[in-house]
Short mmCIF file of C-alpha atoms in Angstrom, two decimals:
data_model
loop_
_atom_site.label_atom_id
_atom_site.label_comp_id
_atom_site.label_asym_id
_atom_site.label_seq_id
_atom_site.Cartn_x
_atom_site.Cartn_y
_atom_site.Cartn_z
CA UNK A 1130 47.66 54.26 -19.73
CA UNK A 1131 48.28 55.84 -23.19
CA UNK A 1132 48.12 59.46 -21.91
CA UNK A 1133 50.56 58.53 -19.36
CA UNK A 1134 53.03 57.03 -21.81
CA UNK A 1135 53.00 60.03 -24.08
CA UNK A 1136 53.54 62.25 -21.14
CA UNK A 1137 56.55 60.36 -20.02
CA UNK A 1138 58.09 60.31 -23.61
CA UNK A 1139 57.76 64.14 -23.93
CA UNK A 1140 59.39 64.58 -20.60
CA UNK A 1141 62.32 62.22 -21.79
CA UNK A 1142 62.62 64.16 -24.97
CA UNK A 1143 62.77 67.59 -22.87
CA UNK A 1144 65.54 66.19 -20.67
CA UNK A 1145 67.50 65.16 -23.72
CA UNK A 1146 67.09 68.54 -25.46
CA UNK A 1147 68.09 70.15 -22.02
CA UNK A 1148 71.21 68.04 -21.71
CA UNK A 1149 72.26 68.92 -25.49
CA UNK A 1150 71.83 72.57 -24.88
CA UNK A 1151 73.76 72.54 -21.59
CA UNK A 1152 76.70 70.91 -23.52
CA UNK A 1153 76.28 73.39 -26.34
CA UNK A 1154 75.89 76.54 -24.65
CA UNK A 1155 77.20 76.03 -21.30
CA UNK A 1156 74.69 78.53 -19.74
CA UNK A 1157 72.41 77.50 -17.04
CA UNK A 1158 70.21 80.45 -17.58
CA UNK A 1159 69.53 79.62 -21.16
CA UNK A 1160 68.72 75.76 -20.13
CA UNK A 1161 66.29 76.94 -17.56
CA UNK A 1162 64.46 79.02 -19.98
CA UNK A 1163 64.24 76.57 -22.58
CA UNK A 1164 62.93 74.07 -20.02
CA UNK A 1165 60.21 76.32 -18.90
CA UNK A 1166 59.15 76.75 -22.56
CA UNK A 1167 59.12 72.96 -23.01
CA UNK A 1168 57.05 72.37 -19.91
CA UNK A 1169 54.57 74.94 -20.89
CA UNK A 1170 54.22 73.04 -24.20
CA UNK A 1171 53.71 69.77 -22.42
CA UNK A 1172 50.95 71.07 -20.18
CA UNK A 1173 49.20 72.40 -23.09
CA UNK A 1174 49.37 69.22 -24.79
CA UNK A 1175 48.32 67.44 -21.63
CA UNK A 1176 45.04 69.53 -21.28
CA UNK A 1177 44.24 68.89 -24.88
CA UNK A 1178 44.47 65.20 -24.55
CA UNK A 1179 42.42 65.31 -21.29
CA UNK A 1180 39.69 67.26 -23.35
CA UNK A 1181 39.78 64.46 -26.06
CA UNK A 1182 39.30 61.74 -23.35
CA UNK A 1183 36.20 63.45 -21.82
CA UNK A 1184 34.68 63.72 -25.23
CA UNK A 1185 35.21 59.96 -25.87
CA UNK A 1186 33.67 58.93 -22.75
CA UNK A 1187 30.66 61.00 -23.11
CA UNK A 1188 30.17 59.58 -26.84
CA UNK A 1189 30.64 55.97 -25.14
CA UNK A 1190 28.03 56.64 -22.70
CA UNK A 1191 25.67 58.02 -25.08
CA UNK A 1192 26.03 55.05 -27.30
CA UNK A 1193 25.61 52.52 -24.62
CA UNK A 1194 22.07 54.05 -23.48
CA UNK A 1195 20.78 54.20 -27.11
CA UNK A 1196 21.88 50.48 -27.42
CA UNK A 1197 20.01 49.42 -24.12
CA UNK A 1198 16.85 51.23 -25.00
CA UNK A 1199 16.92 49.55 -28.53
CA UNK A 1200 17.12 46.19 -26.97
CA UNK A 1201 14.09 46.90 -24.36
CA UNK A 1202 12.03 48.79 -26.92
CA UNK A 1203 8.36 47.29 -26.77
CA UNK A 1204 5.26 47.77 -28.66
CA UNK A 1205 2.83 50.33 -27.38
CA UNK A 1206 0.05 48.04 -27.67
CA UNK A 1207 1.74 45.11 -25.74
CA UNK A 1208 0.70 45.60 -21.83
CA UNK A 1209 3.61 45.58 -19.34
CA UNK A 1210 3.89 42.31 -17.13
CA UNK A 1211 2.25 42.46 -13.68
CA UNK A 1212 -0.29 45.06 -14.40
CA UNK A 1213 -3.72 44.60 -13.06
CA UNK A 1214 -7.23 45.98 -14.01
CA UNK A 1215 -7.42 49.54 -15.17
CA UNK A 1216 -7.83 52.06 -12.25
CA UNK A 1217 -6.43 49.70 -9.87
CA UNK A 1218 -3.70 51.05 -7.18
CA UNK A 1219 -0.23 49.35 -7.81
CA UNK A 1220 0.90 47.23 -4.91
CA UNK A 1221 -2.55 46.34 -3.58
CA UNK A 1222 -4.25 42.71 -4.00
CA UNK A 1223 -4.83 42.10 -7.56
CA UNK A 1224 -2.90 45.05 -8.88
CA UNK A 1225 0.98 44.19 -8.77
CA UNK A 1226 3.36 46.80 -8.98
CA UNK A 1227 4.54 47.46 -12.89
CA UNK A 1228 8.26 46.64 -13.67
CA UNK A 1229 10.51 47.55 -16.77
CA UNK A 1230 12.26 44.57 -18.28
CA UNK A 1231 15.85 44.93 -18.68
CA UNK A 1232 18.85 42.94 -20.68
CA UNK A 1233 21.67 40.97 -19.25
CA UNK A 1234 23.81 39.77 -22.13
CA UNK A 1235 21.47 37.85 -24.39
CA UNK A 1236 18.65 37.35 -21.78
CA UNK A 1237 15.73 39.45 -21.18
CA UNK A 1238 14.67 39.84 -17.62
CA UNK A 1239 11.25 40.62 -16.59
CA UNK A 1240 10.18 40.34 -20.21
CA UNK A 1241 6.52 38.75 -20.73
CA UNK A 1242 6.18 35.05 -21.52
CA UNK A 1243 6.56 33.81 -25.01
CA UNK A 1244 4.23 31.79 -27.06
CA UNK A 1245 3.16 28.56 -25.56
CA UNK A 1246 5.56 25.67 -26.94
CA UNK A 1247 4.43 22.24 -28.39
CA UNK A 1248 3.02 19.57 -25.94
CA UNK A 1249 5.60 17.09 -24.94
CA UNK A 1250 5.54 13.30 -25.56
CA UNK A 1251 2.97 11.06 -23.85
CA UNK A 1252 4.50 9.74 -20.59
CA UNK A 1253 4.72 5.95 -19.60
CA UNK A 1254 1.77 4.35 -17.91
CA UNK A 1255 1.81 4.54 -13.95
CA UNK A 1256 1.58 1.50 -11.81
CA UNK A 1257 -1.56 -0.27 -10.61
CA UNK A 1258 -3.14 1.44 -7.66
CA UNK A 1259 -3.76 -0.67 -4.40
CA UNK A 1260 -6.85 -2.65 -3.49
CA UNK A 1261 -9.74 -0.83 -2.06
CA UNK A 1262 -11.77 -1.81 1.06
CA UNK A 1263 -14.89 -3.68 0.63
CA UNK A 1264 -17.81 -1.07 0.88
CA UNK A 1265 -20.93 -1.54 2.81
CA UNK A 1266 -24.00 -1.05 0.64
CA UNK A 1267 -27.19 0.55 2.18
CA UNK A 1268 -30.21 0.00 0.35
CA UNK A 1269 -33.69 1.47 1.50
CA UNK A 1270 -37.01 -0.18 1.11
CA UNK A 1271 -37.66 1.74 -2.30
CA UNK A 1272 -34.40 0.70 -3.80
CA UNK A 1273 -34.54 -3.02 -4.84
CA UNK A 1274 -31.19 -4.62 -5.66
CA UNK A 1275 -31.12 -4.79 -9.22
CA UNK A 1276 -34.36 -2.85 -9.92
CA UNK A 1277 -33.06 0.64 -10.62
CA UNK A 1278 -31.02 0.77 -7.32
CA UNK A 1279 -27.81 -1.30 -6.78
CA UNK A 1280 -26.99 -3.81 -9.50
CA UNK A 1281 -26.83 -7.28 -8.34
CA UNK A 1282 -23.35 -9.01 -7.67
CA UNK A 1283 -22.92 -11.84 -10.13
CA UNK A 1284 -19.82 -13.19 -9.22
CA UNK A 1285 -18.39 -12.95 -12.44
CA UNK A 1286 -15.42 -11.09 -13.47
CA UNK A 1287 -15.74 -7.13 -12.61
CA UNK A 1288 -14.66 -4.12 -14.79
CA UNK A 1289 -11.10 -4.53 -13.41
CA UNK A 1290 -10.81 -8.25 -14.86
CA UNK A 1291 -10.90 -10.23 -11.80
CA UNK A 1292 -13.86 -11.62 -9.55
CA UNK A 1293 -14.66 -9.61 -6.28
CA UNK A 1294 -13.06 -11.23 -3.23
CA UNK A 1295 -12.62 -10.29 0.47
CA UNK A 1296 -8.74 -10.26 1.14
CA UNK A 1297 -9.10 -7.81 4.11
CA UNK A 1298 -9.08 -9.05 7.91
CA UNK A 1299 -7.40 -8.91 11.20
CA UNK A 1300 -4.64 -11.68 11.68
CA UNK A 1301 -3.90 -13.04 15.34
CA UNK A 1302 -2.64 -15.92 17.13
CA UNK A 1303 -4.73 -18.17 19.41
CA UNK A 1304 -2.54 -19.52 21.76
CA UNK A 1305 -3.45 -22.72 23.42
CA UNK A 1306 -6.11 -23.79 20.98
CA UNK A 1307 -5.77 -25.61 17.63
CA UNK A 1308 -8.96 -24.05 16.14
CA UNK A 1309 -10.30 -20.46 15.56
CA UNK A 1310 -13.48 -18.93 16.89
CA UNK A 1311 -16.71 -19.65 14.80
CA UNK A 1312 -16.36 -16.03 13.09
CA UNK A 1313 -12.82 -16.24 12.11
CA UNK A 1314 -11.18 -18.23 9.50
CA UNK A 1315 -8.31 -20.62 10.27
CA UNK A 1316 -5.06 -19.89 8.33
CA UNK A 1317 -2.98 -22.61 9.90
CA UNK A 1318 -2.88 -24.76 13.13
CA UNK A 1319 0.39 -25.32 14.93
CA UNK A 1320 2.61 -25.91 17.98
CA UNK A 1321 4.09 -23.27 20.12
CA UNK A 1322 7.75 -22.98 20.13
CA UNK A 1323 10.43 -20.55 21.52
CA UNK A 1324 13.69 -20.84 23.80
CA UNK A 1325 14.58 -23.14 26.50
CA UNK A 1326 13.53 -21.58 30.09
CA UNK A 1327 17.06 -21.29 31.20
CA UNK A 1328 19.15 -20.81 28.16
CA UNK A 1329 21.12 -17.59 27.31
CA UNK A 1330 20.55 -15.85 23.87
CA UNK A 1331 18.02 -17.13 21.48
CA UNK A 1332 14.91 -15.11 20.83
CA UNK A 1333 12.43 -13.89 23.66
CA UNK A 1334 9.11 -14.46 21.86
CA UNK A 1335 7.03 -17.37 21.09
CA UNK A 1336 6.15 -18.57 17.69
CA UNK A 1337 3.25 -20.61 16.24
CA UNK A 1338 5.02 -23.09 14.08
CA UNK A 1339 2.88 -24.60 11.27
CA UNK A 1340 2.12 -28.10 12.19
CA UNK A 1341 2.19 -29.53 8.61
CA UNK A 1342 5.88 -29.03 8.67
CA UNK A 1343 8.71 -26.74 7.41
CA UNK A 1344 9.98 -25.88 3.98
CA UNK A 1345 13.74 -25.72 4.31
CA UNK A 1346 16.26 -23.98 1.78
CA UNK A 1347 19.80 -25.50 1.56
CA UNK A 1348 20.03 -26.80 5.22
CA UNK A 1349 23.27 -27.78 6.72
CA UNK A 1350 22.99 -31.34 8.55
CA UNK A 1351 24.12 -31.41 12.26
CA UNK A 1352 23.90 -28.92 15.11
CA UNK A 1353 25.74 -25.81 14.36
CA UNK A 1354 27.58 -24.15 17.23
CA UNK A 1355 26.93 -20.69 16.24
CA UNK A 1356 22.93 -20.97 15.86
CA UNK A 1357 19.86 -19.89 17.68
CA UNK A 1358 17.68 -22.58 18.86
CA UNK A 1359 14.05 -23.32 18.92
CA UNK A 1360 12.34 -25.64 21.17
CA UNK A 1361 8.73 -26.71 22.08
CA UNK A 1362 6.93 -24.99 24.81
CA UNK A 1363 4.96 -26.84 27.74
CA UNK A 1364 2.47 -25.61 30.40
CA UNK A 1365 4.08 -25.35 34.01
CA UNK A 1366 0.84 -25.03 36.14
CA UNK A 1367 0.60 -25.84 39.61
CA UNK A 1368 -1.48 -24.75 42.81
CA UNK A 1369 -4.29 -24.00 40.29
CA UNK A 1370 -6.72 -26.75 40.71
CA UNK A 1371 -8.85 -26.35 37.57
CA UNK A 1372 -5.71 -26.25 35.15
CA UNK A 1373 -3.14 -28.54 37.02
CA UNK A 1374 -3.62 -31.59 34.58
CA UNK A 1375 -2.03 -29.41 31.92
CA UNK A 1376 1.41 -29.63 33.52
CA UNK A 1377 4.16 -30.83 31.28
CA UNK A 1378 1.94 -30.76 28.16
CA UNK A 1379 2.75 -29.09 24.96
CA UNK A 1380 0.92 -25.83 23.95
CA UNK A 1381 -0.99 -25.78 20.50
CA UNK A 1382 -1.80 -22.83 18.55
CA UNK A 1383 -3.89 -21.48 15.63
CA UNK A 1384 -3.14 -18.47 13.37
CA UNK A 1385 -6.53 -16.95 12.39
CA UNK A 1386 -8.33 -14.29 10.35
CA UNK A 1387 -11.13 -12.12 11.23
CA UNK A 1388 -12.88 -11.13 8.10
CA UNK A 1389 -13.79 -7.51 7.52
CA UNK A 1390 -11.90 -6.48 10.63
CA UNK A 1391 -8.65 -4.38 10.48
CA UNK A 1392 -7.30 -4.29 13.85
CA UNK A 1393 -6.58 -6.52 16.64
CA UNK A 1394 -5.77 -5.88 20.30
CA UNK A 1395 -4.62 -7.87 23.27
CA UNK A 1396 -6.24 -6.71 26.59
CA UNK A 1397 -4.19 -7.83 29.75
CA UNK A 1398 -5.93 -8.16 33.15
CA UNK A 1399 -9.44 -8.31 31.67
CA UNK A 1400 -11.31 -11.18 29.73
CA UNK A 1401 -13.50 -8.90 27.72
CA UNK A 1402 -13.21 -6.30 25.11
CA UNK A 1403 -13.18 -2.40 26.19
CA UNK A 1404 -16.55 -1.58 24.18
CA UNK A 1405 -18.98 -3.06 21.95
CA UNK A 1406 -17.14 -1.72 19.03
CA UNK A 1407 -14.84 -4.46 19.31
CA UNK A 1408 -15.55 -8.32 18.82
CA UNK A 1409 -14.08 -10.77 21.48
CA UNK A 1410 -12.25 -13.45 19.82
CA UNK A 1411 -11.20 -15.47 22.80
CA UNK A 1412 -10.60 -14.78 26.50
CA UNK A 1413 -7.95 -16.56 28.76
CA UNK A 1414 -5.16 -16.26 31.09
CA UNK A 1415 -1.87 -14.06 30.57
CA UNK A 1416 1.13 -16.46 30.51
CA UNK A 1417 4.96 -16.11 30.38
CA UNK A 1418 8.09 -17.74 31.62
CA UNK A 1419 8.12 -17.91 35.29
CA UNK A 1420 10.02 -15.55 37.69
CA UNK A 1421 13.10 -17.29 38.94
CA UNK A 1422 16.76 -16.90 38.80
CA UNK A 1423 17.17 -20.01 36.47
CA UNK A 1424 14.56 -18.74 33.90
CA UNK A 1425 15.02 -16.30 31.13
CA UNK A 1426 12.57 -13.52 29.89
CA UNK A 1427 9.97 -14.37 27.62
CA UNK A 1428 6.96 -12.32 26.07
CA UNK A 1429 3.67 -12.22 27.73
CA UNK A 1430 1.05 -13.86 25.69
CA UNK A 1431 -2.71 -14.40 26.12
CA UNK A 1432 -3.50 -18.33 26.24
CA UNK A 1433 -7.03 -19.42 25.51
CA UNK A 1434 -8.68 -20.41 28.82
CA UNK A 1435 -9.54 -23.88 27.45
CA UNK A 1436 -5.60 -24.42 27.61
CA UNK A 1437 -5.53 -27.41 25.03
CA UNK A 1438 -2.88 -29.79 24.77
CA UNK A 1439 -0.66 -31.72 22.02
CA UNK A 1440 -0.83 -35.31 22.82
CA UNK A 1441 2.98 -36.02 23.22
CA UNK A 1442 5.07 -37.56 25.63
CA UNK A 1443 6.88 -35.47 28.09
CA UNK A 1444 10.64 -35.44 27.08
CA UNK A 1445 13.97 -33.86 28.31
CA UNK A 1446 13.29 -31.14 30.68
CA UNK A 1447 16.10 -28.97 29.51
CA UNK A 1448 14.89 -28.94 25.88
CA UNK A 1449 11.65 -27.03 26.29
CA UNK A 1450 10.27 -23.58 27.17
CA UNK A 1451 7.67 -23.12 29.66
CA UNK A 1452 4.51 -21.13 30.19
CA UNK A 1453 3.20 -20.13 33.78
CA UNK A 1454 0.54 -18.23 34.83
CA UNK A 1455 1.00 -14.53 35.61
CA UNK A 1456 0.24 -12.89 39.04
CA UNK A 1457 -0.22 -9.34 39.70
CA UNK A 1458 2.11 -7.80 42.43
CA UNK A 1459 0.62 -4.55 43.91
CA UNK A 1460 2.10 -2.22 46.43
CA UNK A 1461 0.28 0.41 48.36
CA UNK A 1462 3.87 2.21 48.74
CA UNK A 1463 4.60 2.28 45.09
CA UNK A 1464 6.88 0.27 42.77
CA UNK A 1465 4.12 -2.40 42.10
CA UNK A 1466 0.92 -2.20 40.13
CA UNK A 1467 -1.74 -0.19 41.88
CA UNK A 1468 -3.51 -1.93 44.51
CA UNK A 1469 -7.34 -1.53 44.85
CA UNK A 1470 -8.33 -2.53 41.32
CA UNK A 1471 -5.59 -5.13 41.36
CA UNK A 1472 -5.01 -7.80 44.14
CA UNK A 1473 -1.81 -9.14 45.07
CA UNK A 1474 -1.30 -12.58 44.13
CA UNK A 1475 -4.27 -13.09 41.82
CA UNK A 1476 -3.74 -14.52 38.43
CA UNK A 1477 -4.37 -12.28 35.65
CA UNK A 1478 -6.77 -12.96 32.57
CA UNK A 1479 -6.79 -11.46 29.16
CA UNK A 1480 -8.94 -10.90 25.95
CA UNK A 1481 -7.74 -10.90 22.21
CA UNK A 1482 -10.29 -8.42 20.41
CA UNK A 1483 -10.70 -7.31 16.90
CA UNK A 1484 -12.36 -4.40 15.13
#
């Protein structure tokens, strides 16, 4: 830009001289000769300026290379980053390709790591872990408990500050019974509740309400218009001679825990467990709301074959849910369950198993 400005000023000066000369002498030949001489002089000055600019560029480039080399200068005894063992082939496994560090501003790229910094402050303690499962100890004949083998369990506080306890177990509901099997522990006994057999809305599943009563939290007196409702559930059994006497009786229930077992399974259609790896808690009959246009859907549950009852008078027929036996409907042409293993019209059994 500076060269162009000088060149422009010189041309303007030449035109001013030309105009002055033309006014004084009045001869065009003299003016042309004088202009030609000025142009030659300008061309020589322009060439001289170009030479100076080229020299300045060369000196600037040389100074930049010298500065970069001084920034990346390394000690000869310091190894290059990424080098492997002596004699290895660069690029092979364990012998990376050597790279040359370079600077970008005040940062050195690909330079070796600096000295290790000071250790940081100690972090806050972590949260307590989850309780582990109970282990099963295997003791051989030569390893007596407490005699050089497994130490005896005293029942006192452990190294974790609390006595050992068995808190694991599979939890299930025993429908139609108020007690748990001998191998399970009773959590609570209750009564079966659910929606009315013909009411719309509400839930579709049955619940085991604790018999000892509820604990309310800020209840509002009176029947609310925008509420779901819960009613007692009764047996509706007919044309089944061994259980007809349960008709219109309330259904009890019990919530049980099988210690040292972790899974429970409801097997529909069979009153035994799939294999010896499972423990049978109880067997019974599959039951649900009956199939009828005036009845709503409900869950299928496994009711104990004893079908115990709650001693209570039969009340309003509209304020109750119902449990009916479930029959299998098979069809050889498709649409039903497979005929052969299942017989059309037979009441289906069930089993509750734990493992």
